[in-house]
Every structure is written in structure tokens, then in C-alpha cells.
Amino acid sequence: MSTTALKVRPLTSDTWDDFESVMGANGGARGCWCMHWRLSIQEWMAGKGDGNRAAMRDLAEGSAPPGVVGYLDGTPVAWCGFGHRSDFPRMQRSSLLKPVDDEQVVSLTCLFVKRSHRGKGLCSDLIVAVCGYLAETAEAQTVEAYPVEPADGRKAGADNAMTGIASAFRAAGFTEIARPRSERLVMRYSLR
């Protein structure tokens, strides 16, 4: 794991401009704005772009932040979306990512690093910083993630890499608890 000084701040109306800077004009990928797991596919497609952006803005102005913005030397460079598993109905309905047990967890659903900062080993640092933040603020004692582990050294595609890469979670101290598909893992980390 690298030793960058990556810091995180919750997404609120105060950090909204920084979040937009990280996500770029496309809202991360294809107008998602990190709403993929929070909406049905029909709702997500109907809101693609400005609608999903407005929905995330509403969440950012709510009482519980939907994630954190990551900063390197004060510059916004990364994003991690999270919430209680119940915040992600699409994930709950998924045969692949449905809950493996009844443990109360905080689900990490999206990791996004600004293109200009990719390939610098920031994902593990982001995960560590997010877990530090959650250790201070979350009611749940366990963090759960759903990364991919591409086979044969292939790169993960944009559509499935949004949940992160397994090696970055291993480097941050997560352990595998299930593998619903050969390239898709469920991993956990204890906050306490």
C-alpha cells in the first residue's frame, strides 16, 4: 500500500463542487452520478445524466452522506459511494450481489478515481481512508465490498470496475467471504 496523504470528506452541499470535479461532465460513467445501485434500471436510464445528478444532489443535501470525496494535497481526486445495504435496492434484487447473510454492513458500492490520478495506487489508500471515516461515523461494525477480480490478467471493464478491484481491497485489509461468480467477490472489513 502506498503512503499518500489521501484525505476524505463527506459529500454534502459544501463538497458538491468537488464531487462534480471528480466525476466530470459524464457523471463518472454514462451519466451515472453513482446512482446505479440506488435506482431500478428503468429509473436509472430515465435519469441518465442530469436526472441522476439531481438525485445524487438531493442525497448530498440529506442527513446521511451517500459517500466521500477523496483529496490529495487538497485537490479532489476520488470518490467512494456507500450506505447501508438497504440503500441499494437494485443490489438487493441482484442474484449476484444479494446479501449473503443478515449481518448489518455498510456497503461500498462505487470507487472512482479521476482519470488524471489513475494508475498511481490510490484505490487502496482511498479504501483505507473511507474505512477510517466509517469507523468514526458508522453504526455498523462491518464494511462490505463487491469488487471484481478479472481472470487471466485482463483489465476490468468500466461497467464492472465501478465496485473496485479485489487486489486493492486485499491491500486495504479486506477478506473474501463469498465468490458468487469466478470474477466477482464479496469482501469484508471489521471496523472495530
PDB file of C-alpha atoms in Angstrom:
ATOM      1  CA  MET A   1       0.000   0.000   0.000  1.00  0.00           C
ATOM      2  CA  SER A   2       1.297   3.450  -0.848  1.00  0.00           C
ATOM      3  CA  THR A   3       1.664   6.121   1.789  1.00  0.00           C
ATOM      4  CA  THR A   4      -0.117   9.043   0.167  1.00  0.00           C
ATOM      5  CA  ALA A   5      -1.799  11.647   2.315  1.00  0.00           C
ATOM      6  CA  LEU A   6      -5.251  10.982   0.871  1.00  0.00           C
ATOM      7  CA  LYS A   7      -7.986  12.556   2.993  1.00  0.00           C
ATOM      8  CA  VAL A   8     -11.741  12.164   2.709  1.00  0.00           C
ATOM      9  CA  ARG A   9     -14.675  14.461   3.398  1.00  0.00           C
ATOM     10  CA  PRO A  10     -18.365  13.516   3.326  1.00  0.00           C
ATOM     11  CA  LEU A  11     -20.381  14.513   0.280  1.00  0.00           C
ATOM     12  CA  THR A  12     -22.585  17.417   1.364  1.00  0.00           C
ATOM     13  CA  SER A  13     -23.663  20.650  -0.266  1.00  0.00           C
ATOM     14  CA  ASP A  14     -20.286  22.058   0.894  1.00  0.00           C
ATOM     15  CA  THR A  15     -18.294  19.458  -1.079  1.00  0.00           C
ATOM     16  CA  TRP A  16     -20.666  19.138  -4.045  1.00  0.00           C
ATOM     17  CA  ASP A  17     -18.452  21.147  -6.435  1.00  0.00           C
ATOM     18  CA  ASP A  18     -15.506  18.892  -5.545  1.00  0.00           C
ATOM     19  CA  PHE A  19     -17.620  15.807  -6.255  1.00  0.00           C
ATOM     20  CA  GLU A  20     -18.583  17.233  -9.650  1.00  0.00           C
ATOM     21  CA  SER A  21     -14.910  17.905 -10.363  1.00  0.00           C
ATOM     22  CA  VAL A  22     -14.057  14.263  -9.672  1.00  0.00           C
ATOM     23  CA  MET A  23     -16.994  12.817 -11.621  1.00  0.00           C
ATOM     24  CA  GLY A  24     -16.510  15.061 -14.657  1.00  0.00           C
ATOM     25  CA  ALA A  25     -19.068  16.024 -17.268  1.00  0.00           C
ATOM     26  CA  ASN A  26     -20.226  12.413 -17.741  1.00  0.00           C
ATOM     27  CA  GLY A  27     -21.007  11.881 -14.073  1.00  0.00           C
ATOM     28  CA  GLY A  28     -18.385   9.168 -13.746  1.00  0.00           C
ATOM     29  CA  ALA A  29     -19.545   6.842 -16.472  1.00  0.00           C
ATOM     30  CA  ARG A  30     -22.534   7.143 -18.795  1.00  0.00           C
ATOM     31  CA  GLY A  31     -24.386   9.725 -16.703  1.00  0.00           C
ATOM     32  CA  CYS A  32     -24.443   7.516 -13.622  1.00  0.00           C
ATOM     33  CA  TRP A  33     -23.545  10.012 -10.892  1.00  0.00           C
ATOM     34  CA  CYS A  34     -23.227   6.964  -8.580  1.00  0.00           C
ATOM     35  CA  MET A  35     -26.949   6.194  -8.738  1.00  0.00           C
ATOM     36  CA  HIS A  36     -26.596   2.760 -10.417  1.00  0.00           C
ATOM     37  CA  TRP A  37     -27.372   0.651  -7.339  1.00  0.00           C
ATOM     38  CA  ARG A  38     -29.790   3.134  -5.764  1.00  0.00           C
ATOM     39  CA  LEU A  39     -32.399   3.023  -8.551  1.00  0.00           C
ATOM     40  CA  SER A  40     -34.168   0.451 -10.711  1.00  0.00           C
ATOM     41  CA  ILE A  41     -32.694   0.111 -14.197  1.00  0.00           C
ATOM     42  CA  GLN A  42     -35.722   1.943 -15.589  1.00  0.00           C
ATOM     43  CA  GLU A  43     -35.303   4.844 -13.141  1.00  0.00           C
ATOM     44  CA  TRP A  44     -31.556   4.951 -13.751  1.00  0.00           C
ATOM     45  CA  MET A  45     -31.970   5.011 -17.543  1.00  0.00           C
ATOM     46  CA  ALA A  46     -34.701   7.683 -17.350  1.00  0.00           C
ATOM     47  CA  GLY A  47     -32.467   9.845 -15.137  1.00  0.00           C
ATOM     48  CA  LYS A  48     -29.228   9.219 -17.022  1.00  0.00           C
ATOM     49  CA  GLY A  49     -27.239  12.431 -16.849  1.00  0.00           C
ATOM     50  CA  ASP A  50     -28.995  15.414 -15.282  1.00  0.00           C
ATOM     51  CA  GLY A  51     -31.702  13.365 -13.542  1.00  0.00           C
ATOM     52  CA  ASN A  52     -29.175  11.117 -11.795  1.00  0.00           C
ATOM     53  CA  ARG A  53     -27.050  14.158 -10.954  1.00  0.00           C
ATOM     54  CA  ALA A  54     -30.091  15.843  -9.327  1.00  0.00           C
ATOM     55  CA  ALA A  55     -30.932  12.652  -7.411  1.00  0.00           C
ATOM     56  CA  MET A  56     -27.379  12.465  -6.014  1.00  0.00           C
ATOM     57  CA  ARG A  57     -27.509  16.173  -5.170  1.00  0.00           C
ATOM     58  CA  ASP A  58     -30.661  15.504  -3.118  1.00  0.00           C
ATOM     59  CA  LEU A  59     -28.836  12.718  -1.259  1.00  0.00           C
ATOM     60  CA  ALA A  60     -25.852  15.001  -0.624  1.00  0.00           C
ATOM     61  CA  GLU A  61     -28.173  17.520   0.994  1.00  0.00           C
ATOM     62  CA  GLY A  62     -29.758  14.865   3.238  1.00  0.00           C
ATOM     63  CA  SER A  63     -28.854  13.874   6.769  1.00  0.00           C
ATOM     64  CA  ALA A  64     -26.582  10.918   5.906  1.00  0.00           C
ATOM     65  CA  PRO A  65     -23.831  11.430   3.321  1.00  0.00           C
ATOM     66  CA  PRO A  66     -24.009   8.999   0.372  1.00  0.00           C
ATOM     67  CA  GLY A  67     -20.219   8.788   0.209  1.00  0.00           C
ATOM     68  CA  VAL A  68     -16.983  10.706   0.497  1.00  0.00           C
ATOM     69  CA  VAL A  69     -14.785  12.776  -1.777  1.00  0.00           C
ATOM     70  CA  GLY A  70     -11.069  11.936  -1.651  1.00  0.00           C
ATOM     71  CA  TYR A  71      -8.463  14.704  -1.644  1.00  0.00           C
ATOM     72  CA  LEU A  72      -4.772  14.568  -2.407  1.00  0.00           C
ATOM     73  CA  ASP A  73      -2.911  17.673  -1.244  1.00  0.00           C
ATOM     74  CA  GLY A  74      -6.252  19.477  -1.044  1.00  0.00           C
ATOM     75  CA  THR A  75      -7.251  18.603  -4.621  1.00  0.00           C
ATOM     76  CA  PRO A  76     -10.383  16.461  -5.149  1.00  0.00           C
ATOM     77  CA  VAL A  77      -9.265  13.299  -6.969  1.00  0.00           C
ATOM     78  CA  ALA A  78     -11.539  10.410  -5.902  1.00  0.00           C
ATOM     79  CA  TRP A  79     -14.995   9.325  -4.820  1.00  0.00           C
ATOM     80  CA  CYS A  80     -16.390   6.402  -2.834  1.00  0.00           C
ATOM     81  CA  GLY A  81     -20.137   5.796  -2.619  1.00  0.00           C
ATOM     82  CA  PHE A  82     -21.503   3.893   0.360  1.00  0.00           C
ATOM     83  CA  GLY A  83     -24.526   3.338   2.543  1.00  0.00           C
ATOM     84  CA  HIS A  84     -26.496   0.734   4.404  1.00  0.00           C
ATOM     85  CA  ARG A  85     -27.235  -2.273   2.243  1.00  0.00           C
ATOM     86  CA  SER A  86     -30.921  -1.281   2.300  1.00  0.00           C
ATOM     87  CA  ASP A  87     -29.993   1.977   0.487  1.00  0.00           C
ATOM     88  CA  PHE A  88     -29.271  -0.083  -2.645  1.00  0.00           C
ATOM     89  CA  PRO A  89     -32.459  -1.852  -3.758  1.00  0.00           C
ATOM     90  CA  ARG A  90     -31.027  -2.833  -7.134  1.00  0.00           C
ATOM     91  CA  MET A  91     -28.185  -4.644  -5.414  1.00  0.00           C
ATOM     92  CA  GLN A  92     -30.598  -6.392  -3.058  1.00  0.00           C
ATOM     93  CA  ARG A  93     -32.582  -7.726  -6.031  1.00  0.00           C
ATOM     94  CA  SER A  94     -29.450  -8.905  -7.837  1.00  0.00           C
ATOM     95  CA  SER A  95     -28.946 -12.660  -7.858  1.00  0.00           C
ATOM     96  CA  LEU A  96     -25.215 -11.929  -7.963  1.00  0.00           C
ATOM     97  CA  LEU A  97     -24.920  -9.292  -5.212  1.00  0.00           C
ATOM     98  CA  LYS A  98     -27.837 -10.078  -2.907  1.00  0.00           C
ATOM     99  CA  PRO A  99     -26.995 -10.246   0.829  1.00  0.00           C
ATOM    100  CA  VAL A 100     -25.006 -13.320   1.852  1.00  0.00           C
ATOM    101  CA  ASP A 101     -26.270 -13.143   5.456  1.00  0.00           C
ATOM    102  CA  ASP A 102     -28.142 -10.912   7.899  1.00  0.00           C
ATOM    103  CA  GLU A 103     -25.112  -9.009   9.247  1.00  0.00           C
ATOM    104  CA  GLN A 104     -25.591  -5.233   9.307  1.00  0.00           C
ATOM    105  CA  VAL A 105     -22.980  -3.779   6.963  1.00  0.00           C
ATOM    106  CA  VAL A 106     -22.025  -0.546   5.283  1.00  0.00           C
ATOM    107  CA  SER A 107     -21.791  -1.344   1.574  1.00  0.00           C
ATOM    108  CA  LEU A 108     -19.061   0.274  -0.538  1.00  0.00           C
ATOM    109  CA  THR A 109     -20.672   0.386  -3.958  1.00  0.00           C
ATOM    110  CA  CYS A 110     -18.527   2.653  -6.080  1.00  0.00           C
ATOM    111  CA  LEU A 111     -14.880   3.677  -6.266  1.00  0.00           C
ATOM    112  CA  PHE A 112     -13.931   6.323  -8.778  1.00  0.00           C
ATOM    113  CA  VAL A 113     -10.554   7.973  -9.293  1.00  0.00           C
ATOM    114  CA  LYS A 114     -10.195  10.965 -11.585  1.00  0.00           C
ATOM    115  CA  ARG A 115      -8.535   9.948 -14.847  1.00  0.00           C
ATOM    116  CA  SER A 116      -5.533  12.221 -14.181  1.00  0.00           C
ATOM    117  CA  HIS A 117      -4.758  10.268 -10.993  1.00  0.00           C
ATOM    118  CA  ARG A 118      -5.357   6.685 -12.107  1.00  0.00           C
ATOM    119  CA  GLY A 119      -2.551   4.145 -12.069  1.00  0.00           C
ATOM    120  CA  LYS A 120      -0.930   5.698  -9.009  1.00  0.00           C
ATOM    121  CA  GLY A 121      -2.107   3.186  -6.420  1.00  0.00           C
ATOM    122  CA  LEU A 122      -4.732   5.467  -4.890  1.00  0.00           C
ATOM    123  CA  CYS A 123      -7.550   2.906  -4.674  1.00  0.00           C
ATOM    124  CA  SER A 124      -6.165   1.122  -1.612  1.00  0.00           C
ATOM    125  CA  ASP A 125      -5.447   4.454   0.048  1.00  0.00           C
ATOM    126  CA  LEU A 126      -8.994   5.574  -0.704  1.00  0.00           C
ATOM    127  CA  ILE A 127     -10.420   2.374   0.790  1.00  0.00           C
ATOM    128  CA  VAL A 128      -8.297   2.769   3.940  1.00  0.00           C
ATOM    129  CA  ALA A 129      -9.367   6.419   4.314  1.00  0.00           C
ATOM    130  CA  VAL A 130     -13.039   5.505   3.797  1.00  0.00           C
ATOM    131  CA  CYS A 131     -12.824   2.780   6.446  1.00  0.00           C
ATOM    132  CA  GLY A 132     -11.208   5.262   8.844  1.00  0.00           C
ATOM    133  CA  TYR A 133     -14.060   7.676   8.228  1.00  0.00           C
ATOM    134  CA  LEU A 134     -16.665   4.937   8.698  1.00  0.00           C
ATOM    135  CA  ALA A 135     -15.006   3.724  11.911  1.00  0.00           C
ATOM    136  CA  GLU A 136     -15.721   7.166  13.368  1.00  0.00           C
ATOM    137  CA  THR A 137     -19.202   7.683  11.932  1.00  0.00           C
ATOM    138  CA  ALA A 138     -20.947   4.418  11.020  1.00  0.00           C
ATOM    139  CA  GLU A 139     -23.291   2.476  13.255  1.00  0.00           C
ATOM    140  CA  ALA A 140     -22.417  -0.823  11.588  1.00  0.00           C
ATOM    141  CA  GLN A 141     -19.251  -2.627  12.585  1.00  0.00           C
ATOM    142  CA  THR A 142     -18.552  -4.201   9.209  1.00  0.00           C
ATOM    143  CA  VAL A 143     -17.804  -2.783   5.777  1.00  0.00           C
ATOM    144  CA  GLU A 144     -18.719  -4.911   2.769  1.00  0.00           C
ATOM    145  CA  ALA A 145     -17.478  -4.504  -0.802  1.00  0.00           C
ATOM    146  CA  TYR A 146     -18.187  -6.215  -4.132  1.00  0.00           C
ATOM    147  CA  PRO A 147     -15.012  -5.933  -6.218  1.00  0.00           C
ATOM    148  CA  VAL A 148     -14.094  -7.755  -9.378  1.00  0.00           C
ATOM    149  CA  GLU A 149     -11.079  -9.954  -9.962  1.00  0.00           C
ATOM    150  CA  PRO A 150     -10.525 -10.140 -13.714  1.00  0.00           C
ATOM    151  CA  ALA A 151      -9.288 -13.507 -14.949  1.00  0.00           C
ATOM    152  CA  ASP A 152      -6.013 -14.101 -16.777  1.00  0.00           C
ATOM    153  CA  GLY A 153      -4.595 -10.640 -16.092  1.00  0.00           C
ATOM    154  CA  ARG A 154      -7.298  -8.922 -18.139  1.00  0.00           C
ATOM    155  CA  LYS A 155      -8.456  -5.436 -17.219  1.00  0.00           C
ATOM    156  CA  ALA A 156     -11.892  -4.922 -15.765  1.00  0.00           C
ATOM    157  CA  GLY A 157     -14.321  -3.016 -17.962  1.00  0.00           C
ATOM    158  CA  ALA A 158     -15.891   0.267 -16.898  1.00  0.00           C
ATOM    159  CA  ASP A 159     -19.254  -1.412 -16.299  1.00  0.00           C
ATOM    160  CA  ASN A 160     -17.954  -3.778 -13.634  1.00  0.00           C
ATOM    161  CA  ALA A 161     -14.858  -1.986 -12.315  1.00  0.00           C
ATOM    162  CA  MET A 162     -17.010   0.647 -10.590  1.00  0.00           C
ATOM    163  CA  THR A 163     -17.165  -1.560  -7.491  1.00  0.00           C
ATOM    164  CA  GLY A 164     -13.366  -1.766  -7.332  1.00  0.00           C
ATOM    165  CA  ILE A 165     -10.661  -4.355  -7.934  1.00  0.00           C
ATOM    166  CA  ALA A 166     -10.144  -7.157  -5.402  1.00  0.00           C
ATOM    167  CA  SER A 167      -6.378  -6.599  -5.060  1.00  0.00           C
ATOM    168  CA  ALA A 168      -6.945  -3.026  -3.816  1.00  0.00           C
ATOM    169  CA  PHE A 169      -9.334  -4.298  -1.142  1.00  0.00           C
ATOM    170  CA  ARG A 170      -6.913  -7.048  -0.087  1.00  0.00           C
ATOM    171  CA  ALA A 171      -4.160  -4.436   0.258  1.00  0.00           C
ATOM    172  CA  ALA A 172      -6.521  -2.427   2.495  1.00  0.00           C
ATOM    173  CA  GLY A 173      -7.119  -5.425   4.799  1.00  0.00           C
ATOM    174  CA  PHE A 174     -10.398  -6.834   3.439  1.00  0.00           C
ATOM    175  CA  THR A 175     -11.004 -10.571   3.333  1.00  0.00           C
ATOM    176  CA  GLU A 176     -13.089 -12.571   0.890  1.00  0.00           C
ATOM    177  CA  ILE A 177     -16.255 -14.054   2.370  1.00  0.00           C
ATOM    178  CA  ALA A 178     -18.044 -15.191  -0.795  1.00  0.00           C
ATOM    179  CA  ARG A 179     -17.499 -15.531  -4.531  1.00  0.00           C
ATOM    180  CA  PRO A 180     -20.861 -15.596  -6.283  1.00  0.00           C
ATOM    181  CA  ARG A 181     -19.107 -15.724  -9.671  1.00  0.00           C
ATOM    182  CA  SER A 182     -15.499 -16.521 -10.551  1.00  0.00           C
ATOM    183  CA  GLU A 183     -14.635 -12.846 -11.155  1.00  0.00           C
ATOM    184  CA  ARG A 184     -16.975 -11.252  -8.547  1.00  0.00           C
ATOM    185  CA  LEU A 185     -16.164 -11.295  -4.839  1.00  0.00           C
ATOM    186  CA  VAL A 186     -17.866 -10.215  -1.643  1.00  0.00           C
ATOM    187  CA  MET A 187     -15.256  -8.905   0.794  1.00  0.00           C
ATOM    188  CA  ARG A 188     -15.461  -7.555   4.332  1.00  0.00           C
ATOM    189  CA  TYR A 189     -13.522  -5.469   6.789  1.00  0.00           C
ATOM    190  CA  SER A 190     -14.195  -5.114  10.504  1.00  0.00           C
ATOM    191  CA  LEU A 191     -14.264  -1.527  11.753  1.00  0.00           C
ATOM    192  CA  ARG A 192     -13.892  -2.452  15.416  1.00  0.00           C
TER     193      ARG A 192
END
